[in-house]
Tab-separated table of C-alpha atoms in Angstrom:
chain	number	residue	atom	x	y	z
Z	1	MET	CA	-17.997	76.778	70.851
Z	2	ASP	CA	-20.002	73.915	72.348
Z	3	THR	CA	-18.914	75.060	75.858
Z	4	LEU	CA	-19.869	78.656	75.168
Z	5	THR	CA	-23.239	77.519	73.780
Z	6	ARG	CA	-23.934	75.393	76.791
Z	7	MET	CA	-22.670	78.162	79.134
Z	8	ARG	CA	-24.983	80.723	77.492
Z	9	ALA	CA	-27.954	78.333	77.690
Z	10	PHE	CA	-27.363	77.892	81.429
Z	11	ILE	CA	-27.176	81.653	82.036
Z	12	ASP	CA	-30.345	82.206	79.947
Z	13	VAL	CA	-32.210	79.709	82.086
Z	14	VAL	CA	-30.984	81.206	85.379
Z	15	GLU	CA	-31.765	84.818	84.395
Z	16	ALA	CA	-35.161	83.851	82.995
Z	17	GLU	CA	-35.854	81.883	86.149
Z	18	GLY	CA	-36.904	78.745	84.370
Z	19	PHE	CA	-36.571	76.680	81.164
Z	20	SER	CA	-39.946	77.708	79.696
Z	21	ALA	CA	-39.348	81.412	80.195
Z	22	ALA	CA	-35.838	81.077	78.724
Z	23	ALA	CA	-37.221	79.262	75.759
Z	24	ARG	CA	-39.716	82.041	75.068
Z	25	ARG	CA	-37.029	84.660	75.541
Z	26	THR	CA	-34.350	83.078	73.328
Z	27	GLY	CA	-36.455	81.420	70.738
Z	28	ARG	CA	-34.923	78.007	71.422
Z	29	SER	CA	-36.968	74.966	72.527
Z	30	LYS	CA	-37.186	74.010	76.138
Z	31	ALA	CA	-35.838	70.564	75.270
Z	32	LEU	CA	-32.773	71.993	73.616
Z	33	LEU	CA	-32.030	74.284	76.553
Z	34	SER	CA	-32.449	71.335	78.951
Z	35	LYS	CA	-30.069	69.317	76.741
Z	36	TYR	CA	-27.383	72.008	76.770
Z	37	VAL	CA	-27.606	72.438	80.597
Z	38	ARG	CA	-27.444	68.709	81.122
Z	39	GLU	CA	-24.411	68.386	78.867
Z	40	LEU	CA	-22.765	71.213	80.754
Z	41	GLU	CA	-23.385	69.443	84.029
Z	42	ASP	CA	-22.022	66.206	82.578
Z	43	ASP	CA	-18.909	67.997	81.370
Z	44	LEU	CA	-18.352	69.686	84.724
Z	45	GLY	CA	-19.197	66.627	86.761
Z	46	ALA	CA	-21.471	68.714	88.981
Z	47	LEU	CA	-25.173	69.398	89.403
Z	48	LEU	CA	-25.856	73.092	88.712
Z	49	LEU	CA	-29.641	73.121	88.998
Z	50	ASN	CA	-32.108	71.386	91.299
Z	51	ARG	CA	-35.095	70.694	89.113
Z	52	THR	CA	-38.690	69.839	90.104
Z	53	THR	CA	-41.868	69.819	88.010
Z	54	ARG	CA	-42.821	73.280	89.208
Z	55	GLN	CA	-39.577	75.162	89.928
Z	56	PHE	CA	-35.814	74.995	89.971
Z	57	SER	CA	-33.088	76.401	92.164
Z	58	LEU	CA	-29.314	76.873	91.877
Z	59	THR	CA	-27.055	74.479	93.726
Z	60	GLU	CA	-23.967	75.889	95.454
Z	61	ALA	CA	-21.931	74.857	92.478
Z	62	GLY	CA	-24.493	76.491	90.228
Z	63	HIS	CA	-24.203	79.839	92.099
Z	64	THR	CA	-20.399	79.691	91.737
Z	65	TYR	CA	-20.500	78.794	88.123
Z	66	TYR	CA	-23.131	81.384	87.238
Z	67	ARG	CA	-21.244	84.316	88.755
Z	68	THR	CA	-18.060	83.520	86.841
Z	69	ALA	CA	-19.711	82.370	83.629
Z	70	ALA	CA	-21.790	85.538	83.449
Z	71	ASP	CA	-18.677	87.674	83.648
Z	72	ILE	CA	-16.914	85.568	80.995
Z	73	LEU	CA	-19.779	85.833	78.561
Z	74	LYS	CA	-20.125	89.592	79.190
Z	75	GLU	CA	-16.407	90.026	78.424
Z	76	ILE	CA	-16.840	88.060	75.146
Z	77	ASP	CA	-19.807	90.175	74.138
Z	78	ASN	CA	-18.010	93.368	75.089
Z	79	LEU	CA	-15.030	92.392	72.999
Z	80	ALA	CA	-17.288	91.746	70.000
Z	81	ASP	CA	-18.844	95.205	70.540
Z	82	LEU	CA	-15.372	96.709	70.711
Z	83	VAL	CA	-14.228	95.168	67.437
Z	84	ARG	CA	-17.347	96.227	65.486
Z	85	GLU	CA	-17.803	99.463	67.322
Z	86	ASN	CA	-19.644	102.048	65.308
Z	87	ASN	CA	-21.910	104.569	67.040
Z	88	ALA	CA	-24.375	104.456	64.127
Z	89	ASP	CA	-24.825	100.697	64.682
Z	90	LEU	CA	-25.175	100.627	68.498
Z	91	LYS	CA	-27.699	97.925	69.506
Z	92	GLY	CA	-28.846	96.119	72.559
Z	93	ARG	CA	-30.118	96.811	76.044
Z	94	LEU	CA	-28.492	99.336	78.350
Z	95	ARG	CA	-29.489	99.011	81.949
Z	96	VAL	CA	-28.818	102.160	83.997
Z	97	SER	CA	-29.400	102.975	87.691
Z	98	VAL	CA	-30.274	106.654	88.177
Z	99	PRO	CA	-31.398	108.639	91.272
Z	100	ARG	CA	-35.017	109.834	91.141
Z	101	THR	CA	-33.685	113.334	91.819
Z	102	PHE	CA	-31.806	113.200	88.470
Z	103	VAL	CA	-34.715	111.695	86.453
Z	104	ASP	CA	-37.324	114.124	87.779
Z	105	ALA	CA	-35.252	117.248	87.231
Z	106	ASP	CA	-34.457	119.064	84.014
Z	107	VAL	CA	-31.190	117.124	83.666
Z	108	GLY	CA	-33.183	113.987	83.194
Z	109	GLN	CA	-33.772	115.202	79.662
Z	110	SER	CA	-30.247	114.013	78.953
Z	111	LEU	CA	-31.525	110.398	79.129
Z	112	ILE	CA	-34.362	111.127	76.789
Z	113	ASP	CA	-32.108	112.914	74.347
Z	114	PHE	CA	-29.798	109.807	74.217
Z	115	ALA	CA	-32.646	107.441	73.622
Z	116	LYS	CA	-34.004	109.709	70.836
Z	117	GLY	CA	-30.562	109.769	69.144
Z	118	HIS	CA	-29.931	106.065	69.484
Z	119	PRO	CA	-33.153	104.233	68.563
Z	120	GLU	CA	-31.455	100.819	68.282
Z	121	VAL	CA	-30.457	100.930	71.925
Z	122	SER	CA	-33.086	99.757	74.455
Z	123	LEU	CA	-32.493	102.075	77.400
Z	124	GLU	CA	-33.786	100.635	80.773
Z	125	ILE	CA	-33.797	103.364	83.321
Z	126	VAL	CA	-34.176	102.167	86.987
Z	127	ALA	CA	-34.832	105.200	89.133
Z	128	GLU	CA	-34.319	104.734	92.768
Z	129	ASP	CA	-32.483	106.538	95.585
Z	130	ARG	CA	-30.026	103.851	96.743
Z	131	PHE	CA	-26.548	102.756	95.672
Z	132	VAL	CA	-27.183	99.551	93.735
Z	133	ASP	CA	-24.567	96.859	93.368
Z	134	LEU	CA	-23.898	97.134	89.652
Z	135	ILE	CA	-22.500	93.668	89.246
Z	136	GLU	CA	-24.857	91.657	91.486
Z	137	GLU	CA	-27.904	93.529	90.075
Z	138	ASN	CA	-26.779	93.368	86.482
Z	139	PHE	CA	-26.527	97.080	85.730
Z	140	ASP	CA	-24.346	98.340	82.951
Z	141	LEU	CA	-23.649	101.639	84.788
Z	142	ALA	CA	-25.098	104.159	87.225
Z	143	ILE	CA	-25.407	107.862	87.573
Z	144	ARG	CA	-24.430	109.065	91.052
Z	145	ILE	CA	-24.702	112.503	92.546
Z	146	THR	CA	-22.154	112.483	95.355
Z	147	LYS	CA	-18.773	113.173	96.764
Z	148	LEU	CA	-17.117	110.183	95.114
Z	149	GLU	CA	-15.352	107.811	97.486
Z	150	ASP	CA	-12.933	105.059	96.697
Z	151	SER	CA	-14.477	101.896	95.257
Z	152	GLY	CA	-13.830	99.154	92.757
Z	153	LEU	CA	-15.766	101.057	90.153
Z	154	ILE	CA	-14.567	103.269	87.264
Z	155	ALA	CA	-16.013	106.794	87.462
Z	156	ARG	CA	-16.210	109.651	84.970
Z	157	LYS	CA	-17.289	113.074	86.157
Z	158	LEU	CA	-20.103	114.467	84.019
Z	159	SER	CA	-20.638	117.839	85.769
Z	160	ASP	CA	-19.902	119.775	88.952
Z	161	PHE	CA	-22.628	119.645	91.560
Z	162	ARG	CA	-23.401	121.572	94.790
Z	163	VAL	CA	-26.318	122.112	97.046
Z	164	TYR	CA	-27.785	125.383	98.368
Z	165	ALA	CA	-29.343	126.289	101.649
Z	166	CYS	CA	-32.128	128.555	100.660
Z	167	ALA	CA	-35.400	130.201	101.624
Z	168	THR	CA	-37.660	133.018	100.582
Z	169	ALA	CA	-36.621	136.561	101.281
Z	170	ASP	CA	-39.823	137.034	103.376
Z	171	PHE	CA	-38.883	134.012	105.565
Z	172	VAL	CA	-35.414	135.407	106.106
Z	173	ALA	CA	-36.867	138.821	107.030
Z	174	LYS	CA	-39.229	137.183	109.531
Z	175	TYR	CA	-36.694	134.868	111.188
Z	176	GLY	CA	-33.372	136.516	110.488
Z	177	PRO	CA	-30.674	137.368	110.669
Z	178	LEU	CA	-29.527	133.968	109.466
Z	179	GLU	CA	-25.729	134.314	109.306
Z	180	HIS	CA	-24.304	131.065	110.700
Z	181	PRO	CA	-25.497	127.406	110.146
Z	182	GLN	CA	-26.191	127.159	113.910
Z	183	ASP	CA	-29.029	129.598	113.364
Z	184	LEU	CA	-30.946	126.787	111.761
Z	185	ASN	CA	-31.765	125.103	115.115
Z	186	ARG	CA	-34.160	128.026	115.941
Z	187	VAL	CA	-36.076	128.265	112.629
Z	188	PRO	CA	-38.298	125.888	110.664
Z	189	PHE	CA	-36.460	123.569	108.372
Z	190	ILE	CA	-37.747	121.449	105.495
Z	191	ILE	CA	-36.191	117.983	105.781
Z	192	ASP	CA	-35.421	115.994	102.641
Z	193	THR	CA	-35.276	112.436	103.934
Z	194	ASN	CA	-33.163	111.371	100.982
Z	195	SER	CA	-30.294	112.977	102.892
Z	196	ARG	CA	-28.333	110.493	104.904
Z	197	TRP	CA	-28.249	112.929	107.818
Z	198	HIS	CA	-32.078	113.533	108.075
Z	199	ASN	CA	-32.513	115.674	111.206
Z	200	ASN	CA	-28.883	116.788	111.354
Z	201	VAL	CA	-27.592	119.001	108.598
Z	202	ARG	CA	-23.798	119.199	108.070
Z	203	PHE	CA	-21.747	122.163	107.024
Z	204	THR	CA	-18.000	122.864	106.871
Z	205	ASP	CA	-16.295	125.558	108.860
Z	206	THR	CA	-14.187	127.449	106.313
Z	207	THR	CA	-11.655	128.730	108.830
Z	208	ASN	CA	-10.432	125.293	109.965
Z	209	GLY	CA	-12.177	122.732	107.802
Z	210	SER	CA	-14.082	121.206	110.706
Z	211	MET	CA	-17.599	119.857	110.409
Z	212	ILE	CA	-20.564	121.699	111.763
Z	213	SER	CA	-23.587	119.528	112.645
Z	214	VAL	CA	-26.862	121.307	113.220
Z	215	ALA	CA	-29.994	119.685	114.623
Z	216	VAL	CA	-33.074	120.781	112.591
Z	217	SER	CA	-36.852	120.298	112.719
Z	218	GLY	CA	-39.711	121.703	110.841
Z	219	PRO	CA	-43.262	121.394	109.531
Z	220	ILE	CA	-42.578	118.869	106.738
Z	221	GLU	CA	-40.381	115.895	105.856
Z	222	VAL	CA	-40.406	114.509	102.318
Z	223	ASN	CA	-38.190	112.292	100.196
Z	224	SER	CA	-38.335	114.522	97.120
Z	225	PRO	CA	-36.144	117.444	96.288
Z	226	GLN	CA	-38.869	118.801	93.948
Z	227	ALA	CA	-41.366	118.839	96.890
Z	228	THR	CA	-38.728	120.328	99.088
Z	229	LEU	CA	-38.341	123.129	96.578
Z	230	ARG	CA	-42.082	123.796	96.491
Z	231	ALA	CA	-42.145	123.916	100.301
Z	232	ALA	CA	-39.278	126.369	100.415
Z	233	ARG	CA	-40.964	128.606	97.859
Z	234	ALA	CA	-44.098	128.490	99.962
Z	235	GLY	CA	-42.122	129.990	102.849
Z	236	LEU	CA	-42.368	126.924	105.103
Z	237	GLY	CA	-38.718	126.917	105.973
Z	238	VAL	CA	-35.088	126.706	105.034
Z	239	ALA	CA	-34.233	123.831	102.676
Z	240	ILE	CA	-31.101	122.116	101.293
Z	241	ILE	CA	-31.686	121.755	97.570
Z	242	PRO	CA	-29.530	120.474	94.689
Z	243	ASP	CA	-28.319	123.238	92.373
Z	244	PHE	CA	-29.955	121.807	89.177
Z	245	ILE	CA	-33.291	121.986	90.924
Z	246	ALA	CA	-32.880	125.233	92.752
Z	247	ASN	CA	-31.034	127.290	90.196
Z	248	ALA	CA	-34.117	128.774	88.404
Z	249	SER	CA	-35.769	129.838	91.617
Z	250	ILE	CA	-32.563	131.450	92.859
Z	251	GLN	CA	-31.919	133.246	89.584
Z	252	SER	CA	-35.518	134.581	89.535
Z	253	GLY	CA	-35.123	135.869	93.130
Z	254	GLU	CA	-37.891	133.573	94.368
Z	255	LEU	CA	-35.312	132.072	96.714
Z	256	VAL	CA	-32.186	133.484	98.401
Z	257	THR	CA	-29.193	131.425	99.431
Z	258	LEU	CA	-27.760	131.217	102.942
Z	259	PHE	CA	-24.451	130.046	104.493
Z	260	ASP	CA	-22.708	129.790	101.025
Z	261	ASP	CA	-19.237	129.963	102.702
Z	262	TYR	CA	-20.065	126.858	104.811
Z	263	ILE	CA	-21.121	124.541	101.891
Z	264	THR	CA	-18.369	122.508	100.210
Z	265	LYS	CA	-18.251	122.286	96.459
Z	266	ASP	CA	-16.417	118.989	96.158
Z	267	ARG	CA	-19.251	116.892	94.812
Z	268	GLY	CA	-20.168	115.954	91.286
Z	269	ILE	CA	-22.489	114.062	88.947
Z	270	TYR	CA	-20.630	110.886	87.899
Z	271	ALA	CA	-21.217	107.967	85.561
Z	272	VAL	CA	-19.826	104.847	87.245
Z	273	TYR	CA	-19.441	101.387	85.896
Z	274	PRO	CA	-17.619	98.129	86.747
Z	275	HIS	CA	-13.990	97.841	85.842
Z	276	ARG	CA	-13.898	95.642	82.773
Z	277	ARG	CA	-11.145	94.943	80.285
Z	278	TYR	CA	-13.443	95.562	77.290
Z	279	LEU	CA	-15.914	98.405	77.895
Z	280	PRO	CA	-19.050	97.903	75.844
Z	281	ALA	CA	-19.449	100.379	73.026
Z	282	LYS	CA	-22.921	101.205	74.163
Z	283	VAL	CA	-21.694	102.188	77.615
Z	284	ARG	CA	-18.831	104.266	76.221
Z	285	SER	CA	-21.178	106.032	73.808
Z	286	PHE	CA	-23.705	106.686	76.546
Z	287	VAL	CA	-21.122	108.191	78.910
Z	288	ASP	CA	-19.622	110.324	76.030
Z	289	PHE	CA	-23.073	111.549	75.145
Z	290	LEU	CA	-23.881	112.617	78.767
Z	291	SER	CA	-20.487	114.309	79.119
Z	292	THR	CA	-21.142	116.307	75.957
Z	293	TRP	CA	-24.725	117.077	76.991
Z	294	PHE	CA	-23.660	118.582	80.275
Z	295	ARG	CA	-20.838	120.711	78.700
Z	296	ARG	CA	-23.410	122.228	76.386
Z	297	GLN	CA	-25.545	123.252	79.374
Z	298	HIS	CA	-22.793	125.517	80.807
């Protein structure tokens, strides 16, 4: 128990970036935290922290110890959660990485509904359009909208997902006929810079499975699917838009879809999390909740 107490004190200091901040966060005295860390160093026979009057830094040994010790303590905490698992008693912080596209769309309501139904869970939503390193950046899980590729992560599919190429009927009448993806290189295109391809849009030839890459250009580039949708509805060009953002405009007839036979449907919305022996109850409950939430939408 002494080793675990010292280990936890060391991690608290590292993650708080100082003894004073760790003392405020944990409710322990600065002197006690310093004592625990010093005892841990004595036991290991290695200096873990370089201390000065104004700041501290991790030694090479400290970096090595922190990475492994953090995983060990997380497993211990997860095991405790597993033993006393009860959805009605879920507590603690849940740190989730989510694409802005997801948060800003109607499907982002799923996160709010979870928080409303689990008031004892502190849900920290970090919205950004990049693939974070869950372990290095201390995330419990991430929501990813993608064609899932092999990785060291565990993934659970929450919902099917596809994109649409769409424009207004008036735009199609003005620039049409638009029957093949290559027709895009002669018409205005609204570029969503969140796409990895930017000025080249990729489709799939249904006859042989080969990729079709089309160079595009147009009057506006923006890193927001919502703004892309507004630009398409204004008749500024063709746009590639996620289904959960475009569906309402397509169903109302405000937008029409193009090249449906050239767009693959092998993507999905996934919850991904590190492979751990003991999955925290709060993570499992969160993923189960989202899975149920999406099923109810269909």
